[in-house]
JSON list of C-alpha atoms in Angstrom, two decimals:
[
{"chain": "A", "resi": 19, "resn": "MET", "atom": "CA", "xyz": [0.00, -0.01, 0.00]},
{"chain": "A", "resi": 20, "resn": "SER", "atom": "CA", "xyz": [2.81, 2.38, 0.86]},
{"chain": "A", "resi": 21, "resn": "HIS", "atom": "CA", "xyz": [4.45, 1.56, -2.43]},
{"chain": "A", "resi": 22, "resn": "ILE", "atom": "CA", "xyz": [1.32, 2.62, -4.30]},
{"chain": "A", "resi": 23, "resn": "LEU", "atom": "CA", "xyz": [1.12, 5.90, -2.34]},
{"chain": "A", "resi": 24, "resn": "GLN", "atom": "CA", "xyz": [4.82, 6.56, -3.01]},
{"chain": "A", "resi": 25, "resn": "THR", "atom": "CA", "xyz": [4.29, 5.94, -6.75]},
{"chain": "A", "resi": 26, "resn": "LEU", "atom": "CA", "xyz": [1.33, 8.32, -6.79]},
{"chain": "A", "resi": 27, "resn": "ARG", "atom": "CA", "xyz": [3.37, 11.00, -4.95]},
{"chain": "A", "resi": 28, "resn": "ASN", "atom": "CA", "xyz": [6.16, 10.68, -7.47]},
{"chain": "A", "resi": 29, "resn": "ASN", "atom": "CA", "xyz": [3.75, 10.91, -10.43]},
{"chain": "A", "resi": 30, "resn": "LYS", "atom": "CA", "xyz": [1.71, 13.95, -9.44]},
{"chain": "A", "resi": 31, "resn": "PRO", "atom": "CA", "xyz": [0.95, 14.99, -13.04]},
{"chain": "A", "resi": 32, "resn": "LEU", "atom": "CA", "xyz": [-0.46, 11.55, -13.72]},
{"chain": "A", "resi": 33, "resn": "VAL", "atom": "CA", "xyz": [-2.63, 11.71, -10.62]},
{"chain": "A", "resi": 34, "resn": "ILE", "atom": "CA", "xyz": [-3.83, 15.21, -11.49]},
{"chain": "A", "resi": 35, "resn": "GLY", "atom": "CA", "xyz": [-4.64, 14.01, -14.99]},
{"chain": "A", "resi": 36, "resn": "LEU", "atom": "CA", "xyz": [-6.57, 11.04, -13.68]},
{"chain": "A", "resi": 37, "resn": "VAL", "atom": "CA", "xyz": [-8.62, 13.33, -11.49]},
{"chain": "A", "resi": 38, "resn": "VAL", "atom": "CA", "xyz": [-9.09, 16.22, -13.91]},
{"chain": "A", "resi": 39, "resn": "ALA", "atom": "CA", "xyz": [-9.81, 14.23, -17.09]},
{"chain": "A", "resi": 40, "resn": "PRO", "atom": "CA", "xyz": [-13.09, 12.73, -15.91]},
{"chain": "A", "resi": 41, "resn": "LEU", "atom": "CA", "xyz": [-14.18, 16.13, -14.55]},
{"chain": "A", "resi": 42, "resn": "GLY", "atom": "CA", "xyz": [-13.36, 17.74, -17.84]},
{"chain": "A", "resi": 43, "resn": "LEU", "atom": "CA", "xyz": [-15.18, 15.09, -19.77]},
{"chain": "A", "resi": 44, "resn": "TYR", "atom": "CA", "xyz": [-18.22, 15.41, -17.50]},
{"chain": "A", "resi": 45, "resn": "SER", "atom": "CA", "xyz": [-18.25, 19.19, -17.77]},
{"chain": "A", "resi": 46, "resn": "GLY", "atom": "CA", "xyz": [-17.81, 18.95, -21.59]},
{"chain": "A", "resi": 47, "resn": "ILE", "atom": "CA", "xyz": [-20.81, 16.66, -21.86]},
{"chain": "A", "resi": 48, "resn": "LYS", "atom": "CA", "xyz": [-22.91, 18.93, -19.67]},
{"chain": "A", "resi": 49, "resn": "ILE", "atom": "CA", "xyz": [-21.94, 21.97, -21.75]},
{"chain": "A", "resi": 50, "resn": "LYS", "atom": "CA", "xyz": [-22.86, 20.10, -24.94]},
{"chain": "A", "resi": 51, "resn": "GLU", "atom": "CA", "xyz": [-26.23, 19.10, -23.45]},
{"chain": "A", "resi": 52, "resn": "TRP", "atom": "CA", "xyz": [-26.87, 22.67, -22.33]},
{"chain": "A", "resi": 53, "resn": "ARG", "atom": "CA", "xyz": [-26.00, 24.06, -25.76]},
{"chain": "A", "resi": 54, "resn": "SER", "atom": "CA", "xyz": [-28.23, 21.60, -27.59]},
{"chain": "A", "resi": 55, "resn": "ALA", "atom": "CA", "xyz": [-31.12, 22.30, -25.18]},
{"chain": "A", "resi": 56, "resn": "ARG", "atom": "CA", "xyz": [-30.59, 26.02, -25.67]},
{"chain": "A", "resi": 57, "resn": "LYS", "atom": "CA", "xyz": [-30.52, 25.57, -29.44]},
{"chain": "A", "resi": 58, "resn": "VAL", "atom": "CA", "xyz": [-33.84, 23.71, -29.29]},
{"chain": "A", "resi": 59, "resn": "GLU", "atom": "CA", "xyz": [-35.33, 26.46, -27.15]},
{"chain": "A", "resi": 60, "resn": "ASP", "atom": "CA", "xyz": [-34.08, 29.13, -29.58]},
{"chain": "A", "resi": 61, "resn": "ILE", "atom": "CA", "xyz": [-35.62, 27.29, -32.54]},
{"chain": "A", "resi": 62, "resn": "LYS", "atom": "CA", "xyz": [-38.94, 26.90, -30.70]},
{"chain": "A", "resi": 63, "resn": "ARG", "atom": "CA", "xyz": [-38.86, 30.61, -29.88]},
{"chain": "A", "resi": 64, "resn": "GLU", "atom": "CA", "xyz": [-38.19, 31.54, -33.53]},
{"chain": "A", "resi": 65, "resn": "VAL", "atom": "CA", "xyz": [-40.97, 29.29, -34.76]},
{"chain": "A", "resi": 66, "resn": "ALA", "atom": "CA", "xyz": [-43.38, 30.80, -32.28]},
{"chain": "A", "resi": 67, "resn": "ALA", "atom": "CA", "xyz": [-42.32, 34.32, -33.29]},
{"chain": "A", "resi": 68, "resn": "THR", "atom": "CA", "xyz": [-42.76, 33.66, -36.98]},
{"chain": "A", "resi": 69, "resn": "ALA", "atom": "CA", "xyz": [-46.05, 31.89, -36.47]},
{"chain": "A", "resi": 70, "resn": "THR", "atom": "CA", "xyz": [-47.47, 34.94, -34.71]},
{"chain": "A", "resi": 71, "resn": "THR", "atom": "CA", "xyz": [-46.14, 37.46, -37.24]},
{"chain": "A", "resi": 72, "resn": "GLN", "atom": "CA", "xyz": [-47.07, 35.57, -40.40]},
{"chain": "A", "resi": 73, "resn": "ALA", "atom": "CA", "xyz": [-50.28, 36.59, -41.95]},
{"chain": "A", "resi": 74, "resn": "PRO", "atom": "CA", "xyz": [-52.52, 33.75, -42.98]},
{"chain": "A", "resi": 75, "resn": "GLN", "atom": "CA", "xyz": [-52.59, 33.10, -46.71]},
{"chain": "A", "resi": 76, "resn": "PRO", "atom": "CA", "xyz": [-55.83, 34.14, -48.34]},
{"chain": "A", "resi": 77, "resn": "THR", "atom": "CA", "xyz": [-57.88, 31.28, -49.63]},
{"chain": "A", "resi": 78, "resn": "LEU", "atom": "CA", "xyz": [-59.60, 31.32, -52.99]},
{"chain": "A", "resi": 79, "resn": "ASN", "atom": "CA", "xyz": [-63.22, 30.58, -52.17]},
{"chain": "A", "resi": 80, "resn": "THR", "atom": "CA", "xyz": [-65.15, 31.76, -55.15]},
{"chain": "A", "resi": 81, "resn": "ALA", "atom": "CA", "xyz": [-64.85, 31.46, -58.88]},
{"chain": "A", "resi": 82, "resn": "ASP", "atom": "CA", "xyz": [-64.41, 35.24, -59.09]},
{"chain": "A", "resi": 83, "resn": "ASP", "atom": "CA", "xyz": [-61.34, 35.02, -56.82]},
{"chain": "A", "resi": 84, "resn": "ILE", "atom": "CA", "xyz": [-59.90, 32.27, -58.99]},
{"chain": "A", "resi": 85, "resn": "ARG", "atom": "CA", "xyz": [-60.65, 34.26, -62.14]},
{"chain": "A", "resi": 86, "resn": "LEU", "atom": "CA", "xyz": [-58.86, 37.32, -60.71]},
{"chain": "A", "resi": 87, "resn": "GLU", "atom": "CA", "xyz": [-55.86, 35.26, -59.72]},
{"chain": "A", "resi": 88, "resn": "LEU", "atom": "CA", "xyz": [-55.70, 33.75, -63.19]},
{"chain": "A", "resi": 89, "resn": "GLN", "atom": "CA", "xyz": [-55.85, 37.19, -64.79]},
{"chain": "A", "resi": 90, "resn": "GLY", "atom": "CA", "xyz": [-52.99, 38.35, -62.61]},
{"chain": "A", "resi": 91, "resn": "LEU", "atom": "CA", "xyz": [-50.93, 35.30, -63.64]},
{"chain": "A", "resi": 92, "resn": "ARG", "atom": "CA", "xyz": [-51.68, 35.93, -67.31]},
{"chain": "A", "resi": 93, "resn": "GLY", "atom": "CA", "xyz": [-50.58, 39.53, -66.94]},
{"chain": "A", "resi": 94, "resn": "ALA", "atom": "CA", "xyz": [-47.38, 38.44, -65.28]},
{"chain": "A", "resi": 95, "resn": "ARG", "atom": "CA", "xyz": [-46.74, 35.94, -68.08]},
{"chain": "A", "resi": 96, "resn": "GLU", "atom": "CA", "xyz": [-47.22, 38.63, -70.73]},
{"chain": "A", "resi": 97, "resn": "THR", "atom": "CA", "xyz": [-44.87, 40.97, -68.87]},
{"chain": "A", "resi": 98, "resn": "LEU", "atom": "CA", "xyz": [-42.22, 38.24, -68.77]},
{"chain": "A", "resi": 99, "resn": "ALA", "atom": "CA", "xyz": [-42.69, 37.54, -72.49]},
{"chain": "A", "resi": 100, "resn": "ARG", "atom": "CA", "xyz": [-42.15, 41.26, -73.29]},
{"chain": "A", "resi": 101, "resn": "LYS", "atom": "CA", "xyz": [-39.02, 41.32, -71.11]},
{"chain": "A", "resi": 102, "resn": "GLU", "atom": "CA", "xyz": [-37.75, 38.17, -72.81]},
{"chain": "A", "resi": 103, "resn": "SER", "atom": "CA", "xyz": [-38.32, 39.74, -76.22]},
{"chain": "A", "resi": 104, "resn": "THR", "atom": "CA", "xyz": [-36.50, 42.91, -75.18]},
{"chain": "A", "resi": 105, "resn": "LEU", "atom": "CA", "xyz": [-33.59, 40.88, -73.82]},
{"chain": "A", "resi": 106, "resn": "ALA", "atom": "CA", "xyz": [-33.42, 38.83, -77.03]},
{"chain": "A", "resi": 107, "resn": "GLN", "atom": "CA", "xyz": [-33.23, 42.04, -79.08]},
{"chain": "A", "resi": 108, "resn": "GLU", "atom": "CA", "xyz": [-30.46, 43.39, -76.84]},
{"chain": "A", "resi": 109, "resn": "LEU", "atom": "CA", "xyz": [-28.57, 40.11, -77.14]},
{"chain": "A", "resi": 110, "resn": "GLU", "atom": "CA", "xyz": [-28.86, 40.21, -80.93]},
{"chain": "A", "resi": 111, "resn": "SER", "atom": "CA", "xyz": [-27.60, 43.80, -80.93]},
{"chain": "A", "resi": 112, "resn": "ILE", "atom": "CA", "xyz": [-24.59, 42.85, -78.78]},
{"chain": "A", "resi": 113, "resn": "HIS", "atom": "CA", "xyz": [-23.93, 39.87, -81.09]},
{"chain": "A", "resi": 114, "resn": "ILE", "atom": "CA", "xyz": [-23.92, 42.18, -84.15]},
{"chain": "A", "resi": 115, "resn": "LYS", "atom": "CA", "xyz": [-21.57, 44.62, -82.42]},
{"chain": "A", "resi": 116, "resn": "LEU", "atom": "CA", "xyz": [-19.17, 41.82, -81.47]},
{"chain": "A", "resi": 117, "resn": "LYS", "atom": "CA", "xyz": [-19.23, 40.55, -85.02]},
{"chain": "A", "resi": 118, "resn": "ARG", "atom": "CA", "xyz": [-18.31, 44.03, -86.31]},
{"chain": "A", "resi": 119, "resn": "LEU", "atom": "CA", "xyz": [-15.50, 44.30, -83.76]},
{"chain": "A", "resi": 120, "resn": "ASP", "atom": "CA", "xyz": [-14.18, 40.86, -84.85]},
{"chain": "A", "resi": 121, "resn": "GLU", "atom": "CA", "xyz": [-14.28, 41.98, -88.50]},
{"chain": "A", "resi": 122, "resn": "GLN", "atom": "CA", "xyz": [-12.47, 45.24, -87.63]},
{"chain": "A", "resi": 123, "resn": "ASP", "atom": "CA", "xyz": [-9.88, 43.32, -85.64]},
{"chain": "A", "resi": 124, "resn": "ALA", "atom": "CA", "xyz": [-9.33, 40.89, -88.52]},
{"chain": "A", "resi": 125, "resn": "ALA", "atom": "CA", "xyz": [-9.01, 43.78, -90.96]},
{"chain": "A", "resi": 126, "resn": "SER", "atom": "CA", "xyz": [-6.50, 45.56, -88.78]},
{"chain": "A", "resi": 127, "resn": "LYS", "atom": "CA", "xyz": [-4.43, 42.38, -88.44]},
{"chain": "A", "resi": 128, "resn": "GLU", "atom": "CA", "xyz": [-4.44, 41.95, -92.24]},
{"chain": "A", "resi": 129, "resn": "SER", "atom": "CA", "xyz": [-3.29, 45.50, -92.80]},
{"chain": "A", "resi": 130, "resn": "LYS", "atom": "CA", "xyz": [-0.33, 45.09, -90.45]}
]
């Protein structure tokens, strides 16, 4: 028994490590549990906050409501088609300009 005590006295860093390591492991686990519990509480709080601030989506009850929604979608589709046409024209214009620049570049290289 005295031999064991003498060995422990001579190896104080080992003894300290054997005592501190389990305490550190225990406290690390507790911190992790606390963080995960807090994270869950934060998510629940955010969900509750968004649920109270979100306005309920209007429901389409009548045929008139559906007709109005459909007209709005058709208008949006026409607007997108016009924008697409405008962008296509701009792209064609850029393509023509690039072609001219390439021709000018080729002509300048030939003249050199």
